[in-house]
mmCIF file of C-alpha atoms and ligand atoms in Angstrom:
data_model
loop_
_atom_site.group_PDB
_atom_site.id
_atom_site.type_symbol
_atom_site.label_atom_id
_atom_site.label_comp_id
_atom_site.label_asym_id
_atom_site.label_seq_id
_atom_site.Cartn_x
_atom_site.Cartn_y
_atom_site.Cartn_z
ATOM 1 C CA MET J 1 29.995 -15.812 10.432
ATOM 2 C CA ASP J 2 31.043 -14.423 7.065
ATOM 3 C CA PHE J 3 29.011 -11.800 5.247
ATOM 4 C CA PRO J 4 28.698 -11.579 1.453
ATOM 5 C CA GLU J 5 31.195 -9.719 -0.684
ATOM 6 C CA ARG J 6 30.382 -6.018 -1.170
ATOM 7 C CA PHE J 7 28.167 -6.045 1.928
ATOM 8 C CA LEU J 8 27.489 -2.492 3.080
ATOM 9 C CA TRP J 9 28.615 -1.732 6.614
ATOM 10 C CA GLY J 10 27.699 1.719 7.729
ATOM 11 C CA ALA J 11 26.281 4.143 10.204
ATOM 12 C CA ALA J 12 23.290 6.431 9.887
ATOM 13 C CA GLY J 13 21.945 9.796 10.925
ATOM 14 C CA SER J 14 19.344 12.283 9.764
ATOM 15 C CA ALA J 15 19.457 15.977 9.011
ATOM 16 C CA HIS J 16 17.220 17.305 11.779
ATOM 17 C CA GLN J 17 18.902 15.135 14.389
ATOM 18 C CA THR J 18 22.476 16.072 13.482
ATOM 19 C CA GLU J 19 22.731 19.303 11.484
ATOM 20 C CA GLY J 20 21.255 21.866 13.864
ATOM 21 C CA ASN J 21 19.150 24.974 13.282
ATOM 22 C CA ASN J 22 16.613 23.451 10.958
ATOM 23 C CA VAL J 23 14.626 26.634 11.352
ATOM 24 C CA SER J 24 12.206 26.292 8.443
ATOM 25 C CA SER J 25 10.913 22.909 9.557
ATOM 26 C CA ASP J 26 7.688 21.933 11.263
ATOM 27 C CA LEU J 27 9.488 20.292 14.144
ATOM 28 C CA TRP J 28 11.653 23.303 14.869
ATOM 29 C CA ALA J 29 8.467 25.331 15.217
ATOM 30 C CA LEU J 30 6.978 22.762 17.567
ATOM 31 C CA GLU J 31 10.127 22.406 19.679
ATOM 32 C CA ASN J 32 10.277 26.160 20.149
ATOM 33 C CA SER J 33 6.589 26.772 20.745
ATOM 34 C CA PRO J 34 5.359 27.625 24.255
ATOM 35 C CA GLY J 35 3.378 24.379 24.439
ATOM 36 C CA SER J 36 6.195 22.170 23.182
ATOM 37 C CA PRO J 37 5.692 18.544 24.155
ATOM 38 C CA PHE J 38 9.473 18.042 24.185
ATOM 39 C CA SER J 39 11.864 18.399 27.098
ATOM 40 C CA GLU J 40 14.687 19.711 24.898
ATOM 41 C CA ARG J 41 14.879 21.480 21.542
ATOM 42 C CA SER J 42 17.202 20.289 18.764
ATOM 43 C CA GLY J 43 19.046 23.639 18.703
ATOM 44 C CA ASP J 44 22.505 23.247 17.214
ATOM 45 C CA ALA J 45 22.175 19.432 17.288
ATOM 46 C CA CYS J 46 25.665 18.068 16.496
ATOM 47 C CA ASP J 47 26.463 20.963 14.165
ATOM 48 C CA SER J 48 26.919 18.446 11.377
ATOM 49 C CA TYR J 49 25.748 21.126 8.959
ATOM 50 C CA HIS J 50 29.305 22.436 9.281
ATOM 51 C CA ARG J 51 31.108 19.390 10.643
ATOM 52 C CA TRP J 52 29.972 16.770 8.123
ATOM 53 C CA PRO J 53 33.526 16.317 6.729
ATOM 54 C CA GLU J 54 34.640 15.295 10.214
ATOM 55 C CA ASP J 55 31.724 12.851 10.422
ATOM 56 C CA LEU J 56 32.628 11.294 7.089
ATOM 57 C CA ASP J 57 36.292 11.031 8.087
ATOM 58 C CA LEU J 58 35.225 9.153 11.206
ATOM 59 C CA VAL J 59 33.077 6.706 9.237
ATOM 60 C CA ARG J 60 35.947 6.001 6.842
ATOM 61 C CA ASP J 61 38.627 5.781 9.552
ATOM 62 C CA LEU J 62 36.567 3.321 11.568
ATOM 63 C CA GLY J 63 36.577 0.951 8.590
ATOM 64 C CA LEU J 64 32.934 1.301 7.602
ATOM 65 C CA ASN J 65 32.080 1.618 3.920
ATOM 66 C CA ALA J 66 28.661 3.309 3.871
ATOM 67 C CA TYR J 67 26.974 6.366 5.333
ATOM 68 C CA ARG J 68 23.267 7.110 5.504
ATOM 69 C CA PHE J 69 22.180 10.723 5.795
ATOM 70 C CA SER J 70 19.116 12.718 4.862
ATOM 71 C CA VAL J 71 18.499 15.727 2.677
ATOM 72 C CA GLU J 72 16.327 18.244 4.519
ATOM 73 C CA TRP J 73 13.263 19.298 2.556
ATOM 74 C CA ALA J 74 12.796 22.375 4.785
ATOM 75 C CA ARG J 75 16.249 23.652 3.784
ATOM 76 C CA VAL J 76 15.924 22.783 0.119
ATOM 77 C CA GLU J 77 12.444 24.313 -0.207
ATOM 78 C CA PRO J 78 11.971 26.711 2.723
ATOM 79 C CA VAL J 79 9.094 28.395 0.883
ATOM 80 C CA GLU J 80 6.894 26.501 -1.523
ATOM 81 C CA GLY J 81 8.373 26.624 -5.015
ATOM 82 C CA HIS J 82 11.633 28.295 -3.949
ATOM 83 C CA PHE J 83 14.413 25.724 -4.234
ATOM 84 C CA SER J 84 17.618 26.849 -2.584
ATOM 85 C CA LEU J 85 20.639 26.217 -4.794
ATOM 86 C CA ALA J 86 22.855 26.823 -1.781
ATOM 87 C CA ALA J 87 21.137 24.067 0.224
ATOM 88 C CA LEU J 88 21.293 21.690 -2.739
ATOM 89 C CA GLY J 89 24.987 22.551 -3.118
ATOM 90 C CA HIS J 90 25.528 21.650 0.535
ATOM 91 C CA TYR J 91 24.053 18.176 0.053
ATOM 92 C CA ARG J 92 25.940 17.710 -3.218
ATOM 93 C CA ARG J 93 29.173 18.312 -1.321
ATOM 94 C CA ILE J 94 28.224 15.592 1.185
ATOM 95 C CA VAL J 95 27.537 13.153 -1.657
ATOM 96 C CA GLU J 96 30.907 14.010 -3.193
ATOM 97 C CA GLY J 97 32.527 13.787 0.238
ATOM 98 C CA CYS J 98 31.266 10.218 0.580
ATOM 99 C CA LEU J 99 32.401 9.225 -2.891
ATOM 100 C CA ALA J 100 35.845 10.783 -2.401
ATOM 101 C CA ARG J 101 36.310 8.726 0.780
ATOM 102 C CA GLY J 102 35.147 5.492 -0.835
ATOM 103 C CA LEU J 103 31.903 5.505 1.170
ATOM 104 C CA THR J 104 28.622 4.391 -0.388
ATOM 105 C CA PRO J 105 26.082 7.144 0.277
ATOM 106 C CA VAL J 106 22.572 6.038 1.242
ATOM 107 C CA VAL J 107 20.422 9.134 0.904
ATOM 108 C CA THR J 108 17.043 9.644 2.574
ATOM 109 C CA LEU J 109 14.777 12.328 1.117
ATOM 110 C CA HIS J 110 12.449 12.703 4.091
ATOM 111 C CA HIS J 111 13.355 11.768 7.637
ATOM 112 C CA PHE J 112 10.337 12.816 9.722
ATOM 113 C CA THR J 113 10.613 16.605 9.311
ATOM 114 C CA SER J 114 8.785 18.642 6.678
ATOM 115 C CA PRO J 115 8.869 22.317 5.781
ATOM 116 C CA LEU J 116 6.642 24.331 8.085
ATOM 117 C CA TRP J 117 4.641 25.647 5.109
ATOM 118 C CA PHE J 118 3.842 22.066 4.091
ATOM 119 C CA GLN J 119 2.689 21.158 7.580
ATOM 120 C CA GLN J 120 0.606 24.325 7.922
ATOM 121 C CA ASP J 121 -1.131 23.537 4.659
ATOM 122 C CA GLY J 122 -2.329 20.143 5.814
ATOM 123 C CA GLY J 123 0.869 18.076 5.700
ATOM 124 C CA TRP J 124 0.462 14.617 4.203
ATOM 125 C CA LEU J 125 -3.297 14.941 4.486
ATOM 126 C CA GLY J 126 -3.312 18.247 2.617
ATOM 127 C CA SER J 127 -4.249 18.462 -1.024
ATOM 128 C CA GLY J 128 -1.445 17.839 -3.483
ATOM 129 C CA ALA J 129 0.968 16.354 -0.906
ATOM 130 C CA ALA J 130 2.257 13.764 -3.380
ATOM 131 C CA ASP J 131 2.794 16.415 -6.069
ATOM 132 C CA ARG J 132 4.668 18.584 -3.593
ATOM 133 C CA PHE J 133 6.910 15.707 -2.608
ATOM 134 C CA ARG J 134 7.441 14.923 -6.294
ATOM 135 C CA ALA J 135 8.509 18.518 -6.995
ATOM 136 C CA TYR J 136 10.979 18.424 -4.105
ATOM 137 C CA THR J 137 12.353 15.057 -5.278
ATOM 138 C CA ARG J 138 12.740 16.409 -8.811
ATOM 139 C CA ALA J 139 14.801 19.301 -7.435
ATOM 140 C CA VAL J 140 17.068 16.899 -5.523
ATOM 141 C CA VAL J 141 17.678 14.401 -8.340
ATOM 142 C CA PRO J 142 20.456 16.433 -10.042
ATOM 143 C CA ILE J 143 22.621 16.335 -6.903
ATOM 144 C CA LEU J 144 22.285 12.550 -6.659
ATOM 145 C CA ASP J 145 24.690 11.794 -9.466
ATOM 146 C CA GLY J 146 26.786 8.810 -8.293
ATOM 147 C CA VAL J 147 24.243 7.793 -5.620
ATOM 148 C CA GLU J 148 22.883 4.270 -5.968
ATOM 149 C CA TRP J 149 20.616 3.949 -2.891
ATOM 150 C CA VAL J 150 17.814 6.396 -2.160
ATOM 151 C CA CYS J 151 15.228 6.080 0.615
ATOM 152 C CA THR J 152 12.155 8.144 -0.195
ATOM 153 C CA LEU J 153 10.339 8.357 3.145
ATOM 154 C CA ASN J 154 11.716 7.252 6.480
ATOM 155 C CA GLU J 155 9.263 5.133 8.460
ATOM 156 C CA PRO J 156 6.095 6.135 6.605
ATOM 157 C CA ASN J 157 4.180 3.795 8.900
ATOM 158 C CA LEU J 158 5.212 5.804 11.945
ATOM 159 C CA LEU J 159 4.546 9.057 10.075
ATOM 160 C CA ALA J 160 1.068 7.831 9.215
ATOM 161 C CA MET J 161 0.383 6.910 12.833
ATOM 162 C CA LEU J 162 1.547 10.345 13.931
ATOM 163 C CA SER J 163 0.073 12.371 11.116
ATOM 164 C CA SER J 164 -3.162 13.123 12.903
ATOM 165 C CA ARG J 165 -1.092 14.438 15.842
ATOM 166 C CA ILE J 166 2.202 16.009 14.777
ATOM 167 C CA SER J 167 4.176 15.545 11.598
ATOM 168 C CA GLY J 168 7.236 13.689 12.789
ATOM 169 C CA GLY J 169 9.004 12.678 15.946
ATOM 170 C CA SER J 170 8.787 9.418 17.793
ATOM 171 C CA GLY J 171 8.544 11.392 21.032
ATOM 172 C CA GLY J 172 9.218 8.399 23.256
ATOM 173 C CA GLY J 173 7.211 5.251 23.898
ATOM 174 C CA VAL J 174 7.034 2.275 21.609
ATOM 175 C CA ALA J 175 5.687 3.164 18.189
ATOM 176 C CA GLY J 176 3.875 -0.143 17.895
ATOM 177 C CA GLU J 177 1.490 0.920 20.663
ATOM 178 C CA LEU J 178 0.158 3.889 18.684
ATOM 179 C CA PRO J 179 -3.385 3.903 17.293
ATOM 180 C CA ALA J 180 -3.731 2.644 13.731
ATOM 181 C CA PRO J 181 -3.236 5.393 11.150
ATOM 182 C CA GLU J 182 -6.067 6.904 9.216
ATOM 183 C CA GLN J 183 -6.181 5.148 5.860
ATOM 184 C CA ALA J 184 -6.065 8.545 4.143
ATOM 185 C CA ALA J 185 -2.633 9.221 5.641
ATOM 186 C CA THR J 186 -1.327 5.831 4.542
ATOM 187 C CA ASP J 187 -2.702 6.370 1.040
ATOM 188 C CA ALA J 188 -1.196 9.861 0.797
ATOM 189 C CA LEU J 189 2.237 8.648 1.875
ATOM 190 C CA THR J 190 2.043 5.730 -0.537
ATOM 191 C CA ALA J 191 1.181 8.119 -3.361
ATOM 192 C CA ALA J 192 4.091 10.394 -2.399
ATOM 193 C CA HIS J 193 6.465 7.423 -2.327
ATOM 194 C CA ARG J 194 5.338 6.284 -5.776
ATOM 195 C CA ALA J 195 5.658 9.790 -7.204
ATOM 196 C CA ALA J 196 9.187 10.110 -5.812
ATOM 197 C CA ARG J 197 10.172 6.708 -7.177
ATOM 198 C CA GLU J 198 9.111 7.796 -10.653
ATOM 199 C CA GLU J 199 11.443 10.780 -10.389
ATOM 200 C CA LEU J 200 14.237 8.509 -9.142
ATOM 201 C CA ALA J 201 14.140 6.125 -12.115
ATOM 202 C CA GLY J 202 17.557 4.547 -12.660
ATOM 203 C CA LYS J 203 18.434 4.480 -8.957
ATOM 204 C CA LYS J 204 17.680 1.883 -6.325
ATOM 205 C CA SER J 205 14.784 3.461 -4.472
ATOM 206 C CA GLY J 206 12.631 2.232 -1.633
ATOM 207 C CA TRP J 207 11.190 3.251 1.696
ATOM 208 C CA THR J 208 12.292 2.306 5.177
ATOM 209 C CA ILE J 209 9.776 0.681 7.487
ATOM 210 C CA ALA J 210 9.682 0.864 11.287
ATOM 211 C CA ASN J 211 9.482 -2.824 12.008
ATOM 212 C CA GLN J 212 7.987 -3.526 15.403
ATOM 213 C CA ASN J 213 8.294 -7.311 15.465
ATOM 214 C CA PHE J 214 4.703 -7.734 16.465
ATOM 215 C CA GLN J 215 4.291 -11.051 18.248
ATOM 216 C CA GLY J 216 1.374 -12.902 19.804
ATOM 217 C CA PRO J 217 -1.512 -15.135 18.682
ATOM 218 C CA ALA J 218 -1.450 -15.083 14.871
ATOM 219 C CA GLU J 219 -4.920 -13.637 14.311
ATOM 220 C CA LEU J 220 -4.509 -10.815 16.820
ATOM 221 C CA ARG J 221 -0.998 -10.105 15.636
ATOM 222 C CA ASP J 222 -1.952 -9.931 11.971
ATOM 223 C CA ALA J 223 -4.940 -7.669 12.585
ATOM 224 C CA TRP J 224 -2.789 -5.277 14.634
ATOM 225 C CA ALA J 225 0.174 -5.367 12.253
ATOM 226 C CA TRP J 226 -1.647 -4.841 8.966
ATOM 227 C CA PRO J 227 -2.541 -1.138 9.264
ATOM 228 C CA ARG J 228 0.605 -0.261 11.241
ATOM 229 C CA GLU J 229 3.234 -2.121 9.279
ATOM 230 C CA ASP J 230 2.342 -4.928 6.921
ATOM 231 C CA GLN J 231 0.404 -2.859 4.406
ATOM 232 C CA PHE J 232 3.518 -0.674 4.008
ATOM 233 C CA LEU J 233 5.561 -3.783 3.238
ATOM 234 C CA ALA J 234 2.903 -4.998 0.818
ATOM 235 C CA ALA J 235 3.055 -1.625 -0.966
ATOM 236 C CA ALA J 236 6.786 -2.144 -1.527
ATOM 237 C CA VAL J 237 6.692 -5.431 -3.434
ATOM 238 C CA ASP J 238 7.740 -3.707 -6.663
ATOM 239 C CA ASP J 239 10.390 -1.488 -5.093
ATOM 240 C CA ASP J 240 14.138 -1.878 -5.648
ATOM 241 C CA PHE J 241 14.693 -2.550 -1.961
ATOM 242 C CA ILE J 242 13.062 -2.274 1.442
ATOM 243 C CA GLY J 243 14.775 -0.598 4.367
ATOM 244 C CA VAL J 244 14.383 -2.562 7.588
ATOM 245 C CA GLN J 245 14.550 -0.593 10.842
ATOM 246 C CA ALA J 246 14.219 -2.677 13.960
ATOM 247 C CA TYR J 247 15.122 -2.180 17.588
ATOM 248 C CA THR J 248 12.763 -4.215 19.744
ATOM 249 C CA ARG J 249 9.529 -6.220 19.716
ATOM 250 C CA VAL J 250 5.918 -5.552 20.650
ATOM 251 C CA ILE J 251 3.633 -8.265 21.960
ATOM 252 C CA VAL J 252 -0.010 -8.071 20.957
ATOM 253 C CA GLY J 253 -2.858 -9.366 23.123
ATOM 254 C CA GLU J 254 -6.663 -9.195 23.143
ATOM 255 C CA ASP J 255 -6.613 -5.430 23.815
ATOM 256 C CA GLY J 256 -3.786 -4.530 21.484
ATOM 257 C CA ALA J 257 -0.120 -3.872 22.215
ATOM 258 C CA LEU J 258 0.913 -4.973 25.686
ATOM 259 C CA PRO J 259 3.203 -2.775 27.742
ATOM 260 C CA VAL J 260 6.792 -3.981 28.106
ATOM 261 C CA ALA J 261 6.857 -6.642 30.820
ATOM 262 C CA GLY J 262 7.786 -5.241 34.227
ATOM 263 C CA ASP J 263 10.775 -7.543 34.660
ATOM 264 C CA ALA J 264 12.133 -7.067 31.119
ATOM 265 C CA ARG J 265 15.577 -5.588 30.585
ATOM 266 C CA ARG J 266 15.110 -2.130 29.068
ATOM 267 C CA THR J 267 17.090 0.432 27.144
ATOM 268 C CA LEU J 268 17.186 4.201 27.704
ATOM 269 C CA THR J 269 14.114 4.651 25.508
ATOM 270 C CA GLY J 270 12.191 2.247 27.739
ATOM 271 C CA TRP J 271 12.076 -0.360 24.993
ATOM 272 C CA GLU J 272 12.753 -4.003 25.728
ATOM 273 C CA PHE J 273 16.399 -5.001 25.206
ATOM 274 C CA TYR J 274 15.823 -7.440 22.367
ATOM 275 C CA PRO J 275 18.795 -8.159 20.061
ATOM 276 C CA PRO J 276 16.919 -10.711 17.852
ATOM 277 C CA ALA J 277 14.725 -7.830 16.585
ATOM 278 C CA VAL J 278 16.598 -7.158 13.377
ATOM 279 C CA GLY J 279 16.905 -10.816 12.282
ATOM 280 C CA GLU J 280 13.202 -11.371 12.922
ATOM 281 C CA ALA J 281 12.299 -8.139 11.138
ATOM 282 C CA VAL J 282 14.306 -9.238 8.108
ATOM 283 C CA ARG J 283 12.535 -12.615 8.051
ATOM 284 C CA HIS J 284 9.150 -10.934 8.313
ATOM 285 C CA THR J 285 9.997 -8.455 5.555
ATOM 286 C CA ALA J 286 11.240 -11.225 3.277
ATOM 287 C CA ALA J 287 7.999 -13.139 3.883
ATOM 288 C CA CYS J 288 5.787 -10.099 3.145
ATOM 289 C CA ALA J 289 7.758 -8.957 0.084
ATOM 290 C CA PRO J 290 9.410 -12.061 -1.341
ATOM 291 C CA GLY J 291 12.436 -11.416 -3.526
ATOM 292 C CA VAL J 292 12.778 -7.708 -2.754
ATOM 293 C CA PRO J 293 16.353 -6.947 -1.632
ATOM 294 C CA ILE J 294 16.672 -5.705 1.932
ATOM 295 C CA LEU J 295 18.937 -3.079 3.402
ATOM 296 C CA VAL J 296 19.039 -2.778 7.169
ATOM 297 C CA THR J 297 18.855 0.994 7.310
ATOM 298 C CA GLU J 298 18.626 1.225 11.109
ATOM 299 C CA ASN J 299 19.351 -0.935 14.137
ATOM 300 C CA GLY J 300 20.893 0.021 17.433
ATOM 301 C CA ILE J 301 20.352 0.713 21.093
ATOM 302 C CA ALA J 302 20.007 3.726 23.367
ATOM 303 C CA THR J 303 22.358 3.052 26.248
ATOM 304 C CA ALA J 304 24.837 4.906 28.396
ATOM 305 C CA ASP J 305 26.842 1.690 28.748
ATOM 306 C CA ASP J 306 28.850 1.172 25.576
ATOM 307 C CA ALA J 307 29.637 -2.469 26.448
ATOM 308 C CA GLU J 308 25.892 -3.049 26.294
ATOM 309 C CA ARG J 309 25.877 -1.591 22.767
ATOM 310 C CA ILE J 310 28.448 -4.185 21.709
ATOM 311 C CA GLU J 311 26.474 -6.944 23.411
ATOM 312 C CA TYR J 312 23.249 -5.844 21.696
ATOM 313 C CA THR J 313 24.824 -5.449 18.272
ATOM 314 C CA THR J 314 26.633 -8.788 18.463
ATOM 315 C CA GLY J 315 23.292 -10.474 19.095
ATOM 316 C CA ALA J 316 21.647 -8.420 16.356
ATOM 317 C CA LEU J 317 24.282 -9.315 13.764
ATOM 318 C CA ALA J 318 24.172 -12.994 14.713
ATOM 319 C CA GLY J 319 20.386 -12.957 14.173
ATOM 320 C CA LEU J 320 20.808 -11.095 10.906
ATOM 321 C CA HIS J 321 23.386 -13.601 9.688
ATOM 322 C CA GLU J 322 21.059 -16.464 10.540
ATOM 323 C CA ALA J 323 18.204 -14.885 8.569
ATOM 324 C CA MET J 324 20.577 -14.446 5.625
ATOM 325 C CA THR J 325 21.701 -18.069 5.850
ATOM 326 C CA GLU J 326 18.035 -19.040 5.601
ATOM 327 C CA GLY J 327 17.833 -17.091 2.342
ATOM 328 C CA ALA J 328 17.015 -13.445 3.046
ATOM 329 C CA ASP J 329 18.672 -11.189 0.467
ATOM 330 C CA VAL J 330 20.268 -8.553 2.709
ATOM 331 C CA ARG J 331 22.635 -6.065 1.109
ATOM 332 C CA GLY J 332 23.933 -4.188 4.112
ATOM 333 C CA TYR J 333 23.729 -3.165 7.743
ATOM 334 C CA LEU J 334 23.650 0.504 8.744
ATOM 335 C CA HIS J 335 23.882 1.059 12.458
ATOM 336 C CA TRP J 336 21.728 3.720 14.118
ATOM 337 C CA SER J 337 23.384 6.005 14.825
ATOM 338 C CA LEU J 338 26.796 7.358 14.018
ATOM 339 C CA LEU J 339 26.518 10.164 16.578
ATOM 340 C CA ASP J 340 24.802 10.743 19.880
ATOM 341 C CA ASN J 341 22.252 12.941 18.162
ATOM 342 C CA TYR J 342 18.888 14.566 18.898
ATOM 343 C CA GLU J 343 16.421 11.837 19.816
ATOM 344 C CA TRP J 344 13.173 13.651 18.951
ATOM 345 C CA GLY J 345 12.669 15.636 22.100
ATOM 346 C CA SER J 346 15.776 14.919 24.119
ATOM 347 C CA TYR J 347 19.504 14.271 23.929
ATOM 348 C CA ARG J 348 19.322 11.762 26.768
ATOM 349 C CA PRO J 349 18.775 8.486 24.868
ATOM 350 C CA THR J 350 22.217 7.997 23.345
ATOM 351 C CA PHE J 351 22.233 5.704 20.309
ATOM 352 C CA GLY J 352 25.649 6.814 18.990
ATOM 353 C CA LEU J 353 28.785 4.890 18.165
ATOM 354 C CA VAL J 354 30.434 8.265 18.668
ATOM 355 C CA SER J 355 29.775 10.674 21.527
ATOM 356 C CA VAL J 356 29.357 14.380 20.898
ATOM 357 C CA ASP J 357 30.222 16.822 23.617
ATOM 358 C CA ARG J 358 27.259 19.169 24.016
ATOM 359 C CA ASP J 359 29.375 22.255 24.642
ATOM 360 C CA GLY J 360 31.847 22.125 21.789
ATOM 361 C CA PHE J 361 30.568 19.316 19.508
ATOM 362 C CA ARG J 362 33.808 17.360 19.922
ATOM 363 C CA ARG J 363 33.378 13.837 18.584
ATOM 364 C CA THR J 364 34.862 10.809 20.374
ATOM 365 C CA ALA J 365 34.570 7.320 18.952
ATOM 366 C CA LYS J 366 33.359 4.816 21.550
ATOM 367 C CA PRO J 367 34.793 1.276 21.794
ATOM 368 C CA SER J 368 31.643 0.025 20.011
ATOM 369 C CA ALA J 369 32.555 2.153 16.988
ATOM 370 C CA ARG J 370 35.982 0.551 16.747
ATOM 371 C CA TRP J 371 34.461 -2.875 17.321
ATOM 372 C CA LEU J 372 31.908 -2.421 14.509
ATOM 373 C CA GLY J 373 34.660 -1.079 12.270
ATOM 374 C CA GLU J 374 36.654 -4.262 12.846
ATOM 375 C CA VAL J 375 33.664 -6.438 12.044
ATOM 376 C CA ALA J 376 33.219 -4.410 8.856
ATOM 377 C CA ARG J 377 36.861 -4.665 7.808
ATOM 378 C CA ALA J 378 36.861 -8.425 8.392
ATOM 379 C CA ASN J 379 33.365 -8.723 6.834
ATOM 380 C CA ARG J 380 32.891 -11.321 9.497
ATOM 381 C CA LEU J 381 31.477 -11.678 13.003
ATOM 382 C CA ASP J 382 33.371 -13.966 15.347
HETATM 383 C C1 BGC D 401 14.099 6.843 13.495
HETATM 384 C C2 BGC D 401 15.301 7.598 14.054
HETATM 385 C C3 BGC D 401 15.290 7.472 15.563
HETATM 386 C C4 BGC D 401 15.445 6.009 15.915
HETATM 387 C C5 BGC D 401 15.490 5.736 17.405
HETATM 388 C C6 BGC D 401 13.782 5.561 14.181
HETATM 389 O O1 BGC D 401 12.425 5.580 14.486
HETATM 390 O O2 BGC D 401 14.189 6.730 12.112
HETATM 391 O O3 BGC D 401 15.219 8.918 13.627
HETATM 392 O O4 BGC D 401 16.263 8.269 16.165
HETATM 393 O O5 BGC D 401 14.384 5.264 15.388
HETATM 394 O O6 BGC D 401 14.319 6.127 18.033
#
């Protein structure tokens, strides 16, 4: 199975999950509050704030050609209106680090976490949220010189579903089971996305959607999927690309999302082991937003058994290739995640191609990392 020329093969991470000590963010406050719903705090994470050159070296040495990371709003604007030149300089160095290594940077502006001040003033439902996100985006644009791909908001559909609870964090469970978002949250996120895209004129910008592969009787499925997913795809029909993020599937019945079947094979997050997810998500995205290029910005598996990661990803790439053969315009595949990083409440579900020792942050590439690197170098899956 050959992939197109200039196909992006990469790995992904996000600031809060990898950098450590994101102290001005809403999630840091929640993780460290007495009533924290999480079993572990992010703490130092993988210390990528200091070790990012090592991370980039790994990506390059494995044979991958792209790296997705996020800029942290809480670091760039720790207090409303105060933009930290030092934080912007940090992210500029990562962009330059990618370019110097021949890696295509895929930059996300918001990956679940927000500055605490933003959250305390109403978050996405607060007044002026879109203008605040626009101002932050405007401050980041100058450091994006040489960056082609920019994701505005990561999984706005999940953010919308969570926005009446906490701002950010999947916190376990299958996202597709969550109650439908308030329309006001969806509208606010859509407005923020559009404002950011205006600031990003000249770049390829889009948002990345948590695709749940809703299945079941068409009418029930469509009614369940529209507020949780499909309206976010419909809002992206004029975007430069759509980011597809898919891990599993959710079956919808008369009473909504059904729990994962008792006898189903599961991953460490409790999700059904379902390699066809990404191919099906790509098909669904292409049907909802015909002609819009697709970038797989996340796909992977939480497992302690690395052979299972290779098994899952082989199936995922075969399904992706099939969807592309049928006509889907897919520009790249970014595996989630590069590192065993903070999984929104715990370090236990390990999604990484590379393990990180929790005491000294030492990185060790797993066999799956080398395997994916070989697929990338060959631009072909055997
Ligand atoms: C998120 C990642 C997360 C991954 C696995 C996606 O929802 O963008 O931050 O770690 O799924 O749960």
